[in-house]
């Protein structure tokens, strides 16, 4: 009999910093993101999976990601448990500037479930790196969100919805991750 795979839910950048950009937050591509993240967290806890709360920090910048301002905290509605892992990163992906890989390996984690804020940025990049490191990756797109990129002289406008679909297509079609919904994740792991 093979050893069962251990799973970790990575909740990436679901932090108050984003709500400090009120106009941007009001136009989020997925208004149901916090509900879906909460469902994944509740489900992971019920299974005894590892839950990792990852926040992004930019010390000394004076912006919303500067920890001195107090916004580098998990969004209040999500309420991390005292015994759950917390990691603060200063890079786009969750591995490069942290000891996340070491912590996951020490817990014998083989599969990571990715959710959080900035689908195409921190979530997608973390999924790619996790795959490169040999983890199986589930990318739960409906438990991520982002906002549009505005047009400039150098860049075309891209809607938040298009960014989410692009990430989903690239990660899935190029073999970085299995793309699933929150409901599928809950059903898959309940049936397993």
PDB file of N, CA and C in Angstrom, residues 18-124:
ATOM      1  N   UNK A  18      -4.612  44.751   0.001  1.00  0.00           N
ATOM      2  CA  UNK A  18      -5.389  44.925  -1.225  1.00  0.00           C
ATOM      3  C   UNK A  18      -6.651  45.750  -0.976  1.00  0.00           C
ATOM      4  N   UNK A  19      -7.233  45.621   0.187  1.00  0.00           N
ATOM      5  CA  UNK A  19      -8.446  46.392   0.469  1.00  0.00           C
ATOM      6  C   UNK A  19      -8.133  47.870   0.706  1.00  0.00           C
ATOM      7  N   UNK A  20      -6.868  48.201   0.919  1.00  0.00           N
ATOM      8  CA  UNK A  20      -6.480  49.599   1.065  1.00  0.00           C
ATOM      9  C   UNK A  20      -6.513  50.324  -0.279  1.00  0.00           C
ATOM     10  N   UNK A  21      -6.527  49.573  -1.340  1.00  0.00           N
ATOM     11  CA  UNK A  21      -6.704  50.134  -2.688  1.00  0.00           C
ATOM     12  C   UNK A  21      -8.187  49.984  -3.033  1.00  0.00           C
ATOM     13  N   UNK A  22      -9.014  50.801  -2.422  1.00  0.00           N
ATOM     14  CA  UNK A  22     -10.469  50.621  -2.445  1.00  0.00           C
ATOM     15  C   UNK A  22     -11.048  50.554  -3.852  1.00  0.00           C
ATOM     16  N   UNK A  23     -10.633  51.436  -4.753  1.00  0.00           N
ATOM     17  CA  UNK A  23     -11.181  51.418  -6.114  1.00  0.00           C
ATOM     18  C   UNK A  23     -10.822  50.128  -6.824  1.00  0.00           C
ATOM     19  N   UNK A  24      -9.586  49.709  -6.673  1.00  0.00           N
ATOM     20  CA  UNK A  24      -9.114  48.470  -7.285  1.00  0.00           C
ATOM     21  C   UNK A  24      -9.866  47.274  -6.704  1.00  0.00           C
ATOM     22  N   UNK A  25     -10.007  47.240  -5.377  1.00  0.00           N
ATOM     23  CA  UNK A  25     -10.693  46.127  -4.722  1.00  0.00           C
ATOM     24  C   UNK A  25     -12.158  46.065  -5.147  1.00  0.00           C
ATOM     25  N   UNK A  26     -12.788  47.205  -5.339  1.00  0.00           N
ATOM     26  CA  UNK A  26     -14.195  47.240  -5.753  1.00  0.00           C
ATOM     27  C   UNK A  26     -14.391  46.657  -7.145  1.00  0.00           C
ATOM     28  N   UNK A  27     -13.350  46.671  -7.963  1.00  0.00           N
ATOM     29  CA  UNK A  27     -13.442  46.149  -9.334  1.00  0.00           C
ATOM     30  C   UNK A  27     -12.812  44.758  -9.475  1.00  0.00           C
ATOM     31  N   UNK A  28     -12.631  44.051  -8.372  1.00  0.00           N
ATOM     32  CA  UNK A  28     -12.010  42.745  -8.445  1.00  0.00           C
ATOM     33  C   UNK A  28     -12.760  41.843  -9.431  1.00  0.00           C
ATOM     34  N   UNK A  29     -12.034  41.037 -10.143  1.00  0.00           N
ATOM     35  CA  UNK A  29     -12.634  40.175 -11.172  1.00  0.00           C
ATOM     36  C   UNK A  29     -13.485  39.062 -10.566  1.00  0.00           C
ATOM     37  N   UNK A  30     -13.254  38.723  -9.317  1.00  0.00           N
ATOM     38  CA  UNK A  30     -13.985  37.627  -8.683  1.00  0.00           C
ATOM     39  C   UNK A  30     -14.457  38.060  -7.302  1.00  0.00           C
ATOM     40  N   UNK A  31     -15.621  38.700  -7.216  1.00  0.00           N
ATOM     41  CA  UNK A  31     -16.109  39.177  -5.921  1.00  0.00           C
ATOM     42  C   UNK A  31     -16.342  38.062  -4.896  1.00  0.00           C
ATOM     43  N   UNK A  32     -16.484  36.815  -5.330  1.00  0.00           N
ATOM     44  CA  UNK A  32     -16.713  35.696  -4.420  1.00  0.00           C
ATOM     45  C   UNK A  32     -15.451  35.033  -3.903  1.00  0.00           C
ATOM     46  N   UNK A  33     -14.309  35.648  -4.126  1.00  0.00           N
ATOM     47  CA  UNK A  33     -13.038  35.011  -3.780  1.00  0.00           C
ATOM     48  C   UNK A  33     -12.928  34.676  -2.296  1.00  0.00           C
ATOM     49  N   UNK A  34     -13.318  35.577  -1.411  1.00  0.00           N
ATOM     50  CA  UNK A  34     -13.154  35.320   0.023  1.00  0.00           C
ATOM     51  C   UNK A  34     -14.040  34.170   0.494  1.00  0.00           C
ATOM     52  N   UNK A  35     -15.242  34.076  -0.063  1.00  0.00           N
ATOM     53  CA  UNK A  35     -16.133  32.953   0.267  1.00  0.00           C
ATOM     54  C   UNK A  35     -15.505  31.638  -0.159  1.00  0.00           C
ATOM     55  N   UNK A  36     -14.940  31.602  -1.362  1.00  0.00           N
ATOM     56  CA  UNK A  36     -14.334  30.359  -1.848  1.00  0.00           C
ATOM     57  C   UNK A  36     -13.069  30.004  -1.082  1.00  0.00           C
ATOM     58  N   UNK A  37     -12.259  30.996  -0.742  1.00  0.00           N
ATOM     59  CA  UNK A  37     -11.074  30.715   0.077  1.00  0.00           C
ATOM     60  C   UNK A  37     -11.511  30.144   1.420  1.00  0.00           C
ATOM     61  N   UNK A  38     -12.518  30.740   2.037  1.00  0.00           N
ATOM     62  CA  UNK A  38     -13.005  30.254   3.331  1.00  0.00           C
ATOM     63  C   UNK A  38     -13.495  28.807   3.227  1.00  0.00           C
ATOM     64  N   UNK A  39     -14.169  28.470   2.134  1.00  0.00           N
ATOM     65  CA  UNK A  39     -14.619  27.076   1.933  1.00  0.00           C
ATOM     66  C   UNK A  39     -13.429  26.137   1.849  1.00  0.00           C
ATOM     67  N   UNK A  40     -12.402  26.547   1.114  1.00  0.00           N
ATOM     68  CA  UNK A  40     -11.209  25.702   1.001  1.00  0.00           C
ATOM     69  C   UNK A  40     -10.515  25.540   2.348  1.00  0.00           C
ATOM     70  N   UNK A  41     -10.427  26.625   3.114  1.00  0.00           N
ATOM     71  CA  UNK A  41      -9.795  26.561   4.430  1.00  0.00           C
ATOM     72  C   UNK A  41     -10.578  25.628   5.346  1.00  0.00           C
ATOM     73  N   UNK A  42     -11.892  25.791   5.395  1.00  0.00           N
ATOM     74  CA  UNK A  42     -12.719  24.924   6.247  1.00  0.00           C
ATOM     75  C   UNK A  42     -12.544  23.462   5.851  1.00  0.00           C
ATOM     76  N   UNK A  43     -12.535  23.208   4.562  1.00  0.00           N
ATOM     77  CA  UNK A  43     -12.391  21.836   4.080  1.00  0.00           C
ATOM     78  C   UNK A  43     -11.005  21.276   4.420  1.00  0.00           C
ATOM     79  N   UNK A  44      -9.969  22.070   4.208  1.00  0.00           N
ATOM     80  CA  UNK A  44      -8.618  21.616   4.534  1.00  0.00           C
ATOM     81  C   UNK A  44      -8.512  21.289   6.023  1.00  0.00           C
ATOM     82  N   UNK A  45      -9.053  22.147   6.849  1.00  0.00           N
ATOM     83  CA  UNK A  45      -9.025  21.906   8.292  1.00  0.00           C
ATOM     84  C   UNK A  45      -9.757  20.618   8.651  1.00  0.00           C
ATOM     85  N   UNK A  46     -10.898  20.377   8.017  1.00  0.00           N
ATOM     86  CA  UNK A  46     -11.682  19.170   8.333  1.00  0.00           C
ATOM     87  C   UNK A  46     -10.942  17.894   7.938  1.00  0.00           C
ATOM     88  N   UNK A  47     -10.072  17.979   6.941  1.00  0.00           N
ATOM     89  CA  UNK A  47      -9.285  16.826   6.487  1.00  0.00           C
ATOM     90  C   UNK A  47      -7.960  16.683   7.231  1.00  0.00           C
ATOM     91  N   UNK A  48      -7.590  17.710   7.972  1.00  0.00           N
ATOM     92  CA  UNK A  48      -6.282  17.684   8.625  1.00  0.00           C
ATOM     93  C   UNK A  48      -5.145  18.060   7.703  1.00  0.00           C
ATOM     94  N   UNK A  49      -5.466  18.735   6.583  1.00  0.00           N
ATOM     95  CA  UNK A  49      -4.430  19.211   5.672  1.00  0.00           C
ATOM     96  C   UNK A  49      -3.679  20.374   6.310  1.00  0.00           C
ATOM     97  N   UNK A  50      -2.491  20.614   5.829  1.00  0.00           N
ATOM     98  CA  UNK A  50      -1.701  21.761   6.265  1.00  0.00           C
ATOM     99  C   UNK A  50      -2.316  23.018   5.637  1.00  0.00           C
ATOM    100  N   UNK A  51      -2.490  24.066   6.423  1.00  0.00           N
ATOM    101  CA  UNK A  51      -2.956  25.352   5.900  1.00  0.00           C
ATOM    102  C   UNK A  51      -1.829  26.356   6.103  1.00  0.00           C
ATOM    103  N   UNK A  52      -1.427  27.014   4.999  1.00  0.00           N
ATOM    104  CA  UNK A  52      -0.336  27.977   5.053  1.00  0.00           C
ATOM    105  C   UNK A  52      -0.867  29.339   4.620  1.00  0.00           C
ATOM    106  N   UNK A  53      -0.690  30.333   5.486  1.00  0.00           N
ATOM    107  CA  UNK A  53      -1.103  31.708   5.214  1.00  0.00           C
ATOM    108  C   UNK A  53       0.131  32.484   4.773  1.00  0.00           C
ATOM    109  N   UNK A  54       0.120  32.935   3.531  1.00  0.00           N
ATOM    110  CA  UNK A  54       1.277  33.622   2.954  1.00  0.00           C
ATOM    111  C   UNK A  54       0.899  35.078   2.714  1.00  0.00           C
ATOM    112  N   UNK A  55       1.721  35.980   3.228  1.00  0.00           N
ATOM    113  CA  UNK A  55       1.497  37.406   2.995  1.00  0.00           C
ATOM    114  C   UNK A  55       2.713  37.993   2.274  1.00  0.00           C
ATOM    115  N   UNK A  56       2.453  39.082   1.577  1.00  0.00           N
ATOM    116  CA  UNK A  56       3.504  39.768   0.817  1.00  0.00           C
ATOM    117  C   UNK A  56       3.887  41.050   1.551  1.00  0.00           C
ATOM    118  N   UNK A  57       5.197  41.284   1.674  1.00  0.00           N
ATOM    119  CA  UNK A  57       5.704  42.435   2.406  1.00  0.00           C
ATOM    120  C   UNK A  57       6.746  43.183   1.574  1.00  0.00           C
ATOM    121  N   UNK A  58       6.682  44.494   1.631  1.00  0.00           N
ATOM    122  CA  UNK A  58       7.662  45.365   0.973  1.00  0.00           C
ATOM    123  C   UNK A  58       8.156  46.385   1.998  1.00  0.00           C
ATOM    124  N   UNK A  59       9.046  45.942   2.903  1.00  0.00           N
ATOM    125  CA  UNK A  59       9.510  46.826   3.978  1.00  0.00           C
ATOM    126  C   UNK A  59      10.163  48.105   3.450  1.00  0.00           C
ATOM    127  N   UNK A  60       9.860  49.196   4.132  1.00  0.00           N
ATOM    128  CA  UNK A  60      10.504  50.468   3.830  1.00  0.00           C
ATOM    129  C   UNK A  60       9.966  51.209   2.630  1.00  0.00           C
ATOM    130  N   UNK A  61       8.901  50.714   2.002  1.00  0.00           N
ATOM    131  CA  UNK A  61       8.393  51.365   0.798  1.00  0.00           C
ATOM    132  C   UNK A  61       7.369  52.455   1.086  1.00  0.00           C
ATOM    133  N   UNK A  62       6.749  52.397   2.259  1.00  0.00           N
ATOM    134  CA  UNK A  62       5.721  53.369   2.586  1.00  0.00           C
ATOM    135  C   UNK A  62       4.391  53.107   1.912  1.00  0.00           C
ATOM    136  N   UNK A  63       4.290  52.013   1.156  1.00  0.00           N
ATOM    137  CA  UNK A  63       3.044  51.650   0.475  1.00  0.00           C
ATOM    138  C   UNK A  63       2.223  50.659   1.282  1.00  0.00           C
ATOM    139  N   UNK A  64       1.138  50.180   0.689  1.00  0.00           N
ATOM    140  CA  UNK A  64       0.210  49.302   1.400  1.00  0.00           C
ATOM    141  C   UNK A  64       0.811  47.944   1.771  1.00  0.00           C
ATOM    142  N   UNK A  65       1.961  47.599   1.181  1.00  0.00           N
ATOM    143  CA  UNK A  65       2.630  46.343   1.521  1.00  0.00           C
ATOM    144  C   UNK A  65       3.785  46.545   2.503  1.00  0.00           C
ATOM    145  N   UNK A  66       3.958  47.762   2.964  1.00  0.00           N
ATOM    146  CA  UNK A  66       4.976  48.050   3.976  1.00  0.00           C
ATOM    147  C   UNK A  66       4.413  47.609   5.325  1.00  0.00           C
ATOM    148  N   UNK A  67       5.053  46.645   5.991  1.00  0.00           N
ATOM    149  CA  UNK A  67       4.503  46.144   7.260  1.00  0.00           C
ATOM    150  C   UNK A  67       4.375  47.223   8.339  1.00  0.00           C
ATOM    151  N   UNK A  68       5.121  48.302   8.221  1.00  0.00           N
ATOM    152  CA  UNK A  68       5.035  49.376   9.217  1.00  0.00           C
ATOM    153  C   UNK A  68       3.655  50.021   9.244  1.00  0.00           C
ATOM    154  N   UNK A  69       2.912  49.926   8.150  1.00  0.00           N
ATOM    155  CA  UNK A  69       1.577  50.537   8.091  1.00  0.00           C
ATOM    156  C   UNK A  69       0.485  49.632   8.645  1.00  0.00           C
ATOM    157  N   UNK A  70       0.785  48.343   8.879  1.00  0.00           N
ATOM    158  CA  UNK A  70      -0.171  47.440   9.517  1.00  0.00           C
ATOM    159  C   UNK A  70      -1.139  46.707   8.613  1.00  0.00           C
ATOM    160  N   UNK A  71      -0.946  46.757   7.302  1.00  0.00           N
ATOM    161  CA  UNK A  71      -1.889  46.103   6.394  1.00  0.00           C
ATOM    162  C   UNK A  71      -1.410  44.733   5.908  1.00  0.00           C
ATOM    163  N   UNK A  72      -0.211  44.340   6.288  1.00  0.00           N
ATOM    164  CA  UNK A  72       0.321  43.036   5.886  1.00  0.00           C
ATOM    165  C   UNK A  72      -0.196  42.002   6.890  1.00  0.00           C
ATOM    166  N   UNK A  73      -1.517  41.873   6.900  1.00  0.00           N
ATOM    167  CA  UNK A  73      -2.246  40.951   7.774  1.00  0.00           C
ATOM    168  C   UNK A  73      -3.298  40.244   6.945  1.00  0.00           C
ATOM    169  N   UNK A  74      -3.563  38.992   7.279  1.00  0.00           N
ATOM    170  CA  UNK A  74      -4.603  38.234   6.582  1.00  0.00           C
ATOM    171  C   UNK A  74      -5.935  38.969   6.726  1.00  0.00           C
ATOM    172  N   UNK A  75      -6.713  38.995   5.657  1.00  0.00           N
ATOM    173  CA  UNK A  75      -8.028  39.639   5.666  1.00  0.00           C
ATOM    174  C   UNK A  75      -8.835  39.114   6.854  1.00  0.00           C
ATOM    175  N   UNK A  76      -9.412  40.020   7.600  1.00  0.00           N
ATOM    176  CA  UNK A  76     -10.006  39.698   8.903  1.00  0.00           C
ATOM    177  C   UNK A  76     -11.057  38.593   8.855  1.00  0.00           C
ATOM    178  N   UNK A  77     -11.822  38.486   7.798  1.00  0.00           N
ATOM    179  CA  UNK A  77     -12.872  37.468   7.721  1.00  0.00           C
ATOM    180  C   UNK A  77     -12.330  36.037   7.672  1.00  0.00           C
ATOM    181  N   UNK A  78     -11.079  35.861   7.315  1.00  0.00           N
ATOM    182  CA  UNK A  78     -10.543  34.507   7.104  1.00  0.00           C
ATOM    183  C   UNK A  78     -10.014  33.862   8.387  1.00  0.00           C
ATOM    184  N   UNK A  79      -9.536  34.594   9.329  1.00  0.00           N
ATOM    185  CA  UNK A  79      -9.161  34.122  10.669  1.00  0.00           C
ATOM    186  C   UNK A  79      -8.273  32.879  10.685  1.00  0.00           C
ATOM    187  N   UNK A  80      -6.979  33.025  10.461  1.00  0.00           N
ATOM    188  CA  UNK A  80      -6.067  31.878  10.589  1.00  0.00           C
ATOM    189  C   UNK A  80      -6.093  31.309  12.009  1.00  0.00           C
ATOM    190  N   UNK A  81      -5.964  30.002  12.107  1.00  0.00           N
ATOM    191  CA  UNK A  81      -5.872  29.346  13.412  1.00  0.00           C
ATOM    192  C   UNK A  81      -4.455  29.517  13.951  1.00  0.00           C
ATOM    193  N   UNK A  82      -4.321  29.488  15.251  1.00  0.00           N
ATOM    194  CA  UNK A  82      -3.023  29.721  15.902  1.00  0.00           C
ATOM    195  C   UNK A  82      -1.972  28.700  15.498  1.00  0.00           C
ATOM    196  N   UNK A  83      -2.375  27.470  15.198  1.00  0.00           N
ATOM    197  CA  UNK A  83      -1.407  26.420  14.874  1.00  0.00           C
ATOM    198  C   UNK A  83      -1.110  26.305  13.380  1.00  0.00           C
ATOM    199  N   UNK A  84      -1.668  27.188  12.556  1.00  0.00           N
ATOM    200  CA  UNK A  84      -1.433  27.124  11.115  1.00  0.00           C
ATOM    201  C   UNK A  84      -0.183  27.924  10.749  1.00  0.00           C
ATOM    202  N   UNK A  85       0.491  27.457   9.710  1.00  0.00           N
ATOM    203  CA  UNK A  85       1.737  28.092   9.291  1.00  0.00           C
ATOM    204  C   UNK A  85       1.473  29.486   8.721  1.00  0.00           C
ATOM    205  N   UNK A  86       2.425  30.381   9.002  1.00  0.00           N
ATOM    206  CA  UNK A  86       2.397  31.730   8.426  1.00  0.00           C
ATOM    207  C   UNK A  86       3.762  32.004   7.809  1.00  0.00           C
ATOM    208  N   UNK A  87       3.740  32.531   6.613  1.00  0.00           N
ATOM    209  CA  UNK A  87       4.968  32.830   5.879  1.00  0.00           C
ATOM    210  C   UNK A  87       4.817  34.230   5.293  1.00  0.00           C
ATOM    211  N   UNK A  88       5.853  35.033   5.426  1.00  0.00           N
ATOM    212  CA  UNK A  88       5.855  36.359   4.800  1.00  0.00           C
ATOM    213  C   UNK A  88       6.938  36.373   3.742  1.00  0.00           C
ATOM    214  N   UNK A  89       6.559  36.740   2.538  1.00  0.00           N
ATOM    215  CA  UNK A  89       7.479  36.744   1.401  1.00  0.00           C
ATOM    216  C   UNK A  89       7.765  38.170   0.954  1.00  0.00           C
ATOM    217  N   UNK A  90       8.890  38.334   0.292  1.00  0.00           N
ATOM    218  CA  UNK A  90       9.222  39.619  -0.323  1.00  0.00           C
ATOM    219  C   UNK A  90       9.422  39.464  -1.829  1.00  0.00           C
ATOM    220  N   UNK A  91       9.196  38.263  -2.338  1.00  0.00           N
ATOM    221  CA  UNK A  91       9.278  37.979  -3.771  1.00  0.00           C
ATOM    222  C   UNK A  91       7.866  37.728  -4.297  1.00  0.00           C
ATOM    223  N   UNK A  92       7.722  37.665  -5.605  1.00  0.00           N
ATOM    224  CA  UNK A  92       6.408  37.408  -6.194  1.00  0.00           C
ATOM    225  C   UNK A  92       5.933  36.003  -5.845  1.00  0.00           C
ATOM    226  N   UNK A  93       6.772  34.988  -6.046  1.00  0.00           N
ATOM    227  CA  UNK A  93       6.364  33.630  -5.687  1.00  0.00           C
ATOM    228  C   UNK A  93       6.588  33.407  -4.196  1.00  0.00           C
ATOM    229  N   UNK A  94       5.988  32.360  -3.688  1.00  0.00           N
ATOM    230  CA  UNK A  94       6.003  32.115  -2.238  1.00  0.00           C
ATOM    231  C   UNK A  94       7.208  31.325  -1.752  1.00  0.00           C
ATOM    232  N   UNK A  95       8.110  30.947  -2.649  1.00  0.00           N
ATOM    233  CA  UNK A  95       9.239  30.099  -2.271  1.00  0.00           C
ATOM    234  C   UNK A  95      10.572  30.834  -2.187  1.00  0.00           C
ATOM    235  N   UNK A  96      10.872  31.694  -3.144  1.00  0.00           N
ATOM    236  CA  UNK A  96      12.211  32.264  -3.297  1.00  0.00           C
ATOM    237  C   UNK A  96      12.730  32.974  -2.061  1.00  0.00           C
ATOM    238  N   UNK A  97      11.905  33.763  -1.409  1.00  0.00           N
ATOM    239  CA  UNK A  97      12.372  34.565  -0.276  1.00  0.00           C
ATOM    240  C   UNK A  97      11.896  34.021   1.076  1.00  0.00           C
ATOM    241  N   UNK A  98      11.483  32.748   1.103  1.00  0.00           N
ATOM    242  CA  UNK A  98      10.978  32.141   2.345  1.00  0.00           C
ATOM    243  C   UNK A  98      11.567  30.737   2.521  1.00  0.00           C
ATOM    244  N   UNK A  99      11.226  30.125   3.634  1.00  0.00           N
ATOM    245  CA  UNK A  99      11.603  28.727   3.860  1.00  0.00           C
ATOM    246  C   UNK A  99      10.404  27.805   3.645  1.00  0.00           C
ATOM    247  N   UNK A 100       9.460  28.222   2.817  1.00  0.00           N
ATOM    248  CA  UNK A 100       8.246  27.448   2.578  1.00  0.00           C
ATOM    249  C   UNK A 100       8.545  26.036   2.089  1.00  0.00           C
ATOM    250  N   UNK A 101       9.452  25.896   1.126  1.00  0.00           N
ATOM    251  CA  UNK A 101       9.750  24.558   0.618  1.00  0.00           C
ATOM    252  C   UNK A 101      10.236  23.652   1.754  1.00  0.00           C
ATOM    253  N   UNK A 102      11.146  24.140   2.570  1.00  0.00           N
ATOM    254  CA  UNK A 102      11.664  23.332   3.678  1.00  0.00           C
ATOM    255  C   UNK A 102      10.542  22.920   4.623  1.00  0.00           C
ATOM    256  N   UNK A 103       9.664  23.862   4.943  1.00  0.00           N
ATOM    257  CA  UNK A 103       8.559  23.542   5.852  1.00  0.00           C
ATOM    258  C   UNK A 103       7.629  22.490   5.251  1.00  0.00           C
ATOM    259  N   UNK A 104       7.303  22.629   3.969  1.00  0.00           N
ATOM    260  CA  UNK A 104       6.418  21.657   3.320  1.00  0.00           C
ATOM    261  C   UNK A 104       7.068  20.275   3.262  1.00  0.00           C
ATOM    262  N   UNK A 105       8.346  20.239   2.922  1.00  0.00           N
ATOM    263  CA  UNK A 105       9.052  18.947   2.854  1.00  0.00           C
ATOM    264  C   UNK A 105       9.123  18.300   4.239  1.00  0.00           C
ATOM    265  N   UNK A 106       9.345  19.103   5.279  1.00  0.00           N
ATOM    266  CA  UNK A 106       9.430  18.537   6.630  1.00  0.00           C
ATOM    267  C   UNK A 106       8.091  17.934   7.055  1.00  0.00           C
ATOM    268  N   UNK A 107       7.000  18.410   6.482  1.00  0.00           N
ATOM    269  CA  UNK A 107       5.667  17.874   6.770  1.00  0.00           C
ATOM    270  C   UNK A 107       5.247  16.803   5.762  1.00  0.00           C
ATOM    271  N   UNK A 108       6.170  16.438   4.875  1.00  0.00           N
ATOM    272  CA  UNK A 108       5.943  15.416   3.842  1.00  0.00           C
ATOM    273  C   UNK A 108       4.808  15.781   2.885  1.00  0.00           C
ATOM    274  N   UNK A 109       4.639  17.082   2.637  1.00  0.00           N
ATOM    275  CA  UNK A 109       3.624  17.548   1.695  1.00  0.00           C
ATOM    276  C   UNK A 109       4.063  17.188   0.279  1.00  0.00           C
ATOM    277  N   UNK A 110       3.135  16.660  -0.482  1.00  0.00           N
ATOM    278  CA  UNK A 110       3.402  16.328  -1.881  1.00  0.00           C
ATOM    279  C   UNK A 110       2.499  17.093  -2.846  1.00  0.00           C
ATOM    280  N   UNK A 111       1.342  17.543  -2.348  1.00  0.00           N
ATOM    281  CA  UNK A 111       0.409  18.292  -3.196  1.00  0.00           C
ATOM    282  C   UNK A 111       0.133  19.635  -2.543  1.00  0.00           C
ATOM    283  N   UNK A 112       0.158  20.703  -3.350  1.00  0.00           N
ATOM    284  CA  UNK A 112      -0.242  22.020  -2.867  1.00  0.00           C
ATOM    285  C   UNK A 112      -1.484  22.471  -3.625  1.00  0.00           C
ATOM    286  N   UNK A 113      -2.372  23.103  -2.911  1.00  0.00           N
ATOM    287  CA  UNK A 113      -3.592  23.671  -3.467  1.00  0.00           C
ATOM    288  C   UNK A 113      -3.423  25.178  -3.380  1.00  0.00           C
ATOM    289  N   UNK A 114      -3.481  25.857  -4.524  1.00  0.00           N
ATOM    290  CA  UNK A 114      -3.178  27.287  -4.597  1.00  0.00           C
ATOM    291  C   UNK A 114      -4.459  28.101  -4.718  1.00  0.00           C
ATOM    292  N   UNK A 115      -4.571  29.114  -3.839  1.00  0.00           N
ATOM    293  CA  UNK A 115      -5.654  30.094  -3.918  1.00  0.00           C
ATOM    294  C   UNK A 115      -5.115  31.425  -3.417  1.00  0.00           C
ATOM    295  N   UNK A 116      -5.843  32.514  -3.648  1.00  0.00           N
ATOM    296  CA  UNK A 116      -5.395  33.795  -3.130  1.00  0.00           C
ATOM    297  C   UNK A 116      -5.632  34.961  -4.071  1.00  0.00           C
ATOM    298  N   UNK A 117      -4.846  36.000  -3.866  1.00  0.00           N
ATOM    299  CA  UNK A 117      -5.042  37.251  -4.606  1.00  0.00           C
ATOM    300  C   UNK A 117      -3.886  37.503  -5.563  1.00  0.00           C
ATOM    301  N   UNK A 118      -4.275  38.030  -6.699  1.00  0.00           N
ATOM    302  CA  UNK A 118      -3.474  38.279  -7.897  1.00  0.00           C
ATOM    303  C   UNK A 118      -3.213  36.955  -8.613  1.00  0.00           C
ATOM    304  N   UNK A 119      -4.260  36.495  -9.249  1.00  0.00           N
ATOM    305  CA  UNK A 119      -4.253  35.227  -9.984  1.00  0.00           C
ATOM    306  C   UNK A 119      -3.010  35.074 -10.835  1.00  0.00           C
ATOM    307  N   UNK A 120      -2.741  36.079 -11.676  1.00  0.00           N
ATOM    308  CA  UNK A 120      -1.679  35.977 -12.684  1.00  0.00           C
ATOM    309  C   UNK A 120      -0.309  36.336 -12.140  1.00  0.00           C
ATOM    310  N   UNK A 121      -0.258  36.804 -10.935  1.00  0.00           N
ATOM    311  CA  UNK A 121       1.010  37.273 -10.394  1.00  0.00           C
ATOM    312  C   UNK A 121       1.490  36.290  -9.327  1.00  0.00           C
ATOM    313  N   UNK A 122       1.176  36.517  -8.090  1.00  0.00           N
ATOM    314  CA  UNK A 122       1.709  35.683  -7.004  1.00  0.00           C
ATOM    315  C   UNK A 122       1.155  34.262  -7.023  1.00  0.00           C
ATOM    316  N   UNK A 123      -0.121  34.094  -7.361  1.00  0.00           N
ATOM    317  CA  UNK A 123      -0.702  32.745  -7.380  1.00  0.00           C
ATOM    318  C   UNK A 123      -0.123  31.910  -8.523  1.00  0.00           C
ATOM    319  N   UNK A 124      -0.145  32.443  -9.739  1.00  0.00           N
ATOM    320  CA  UNK A 124       0.387  31.697 -10.877  1.00  0.00           C
ATOM    321  C   UNK A 124       1.879  31.419 -10.714  1.00  0.00           C
TER     322      UNK A 124
END
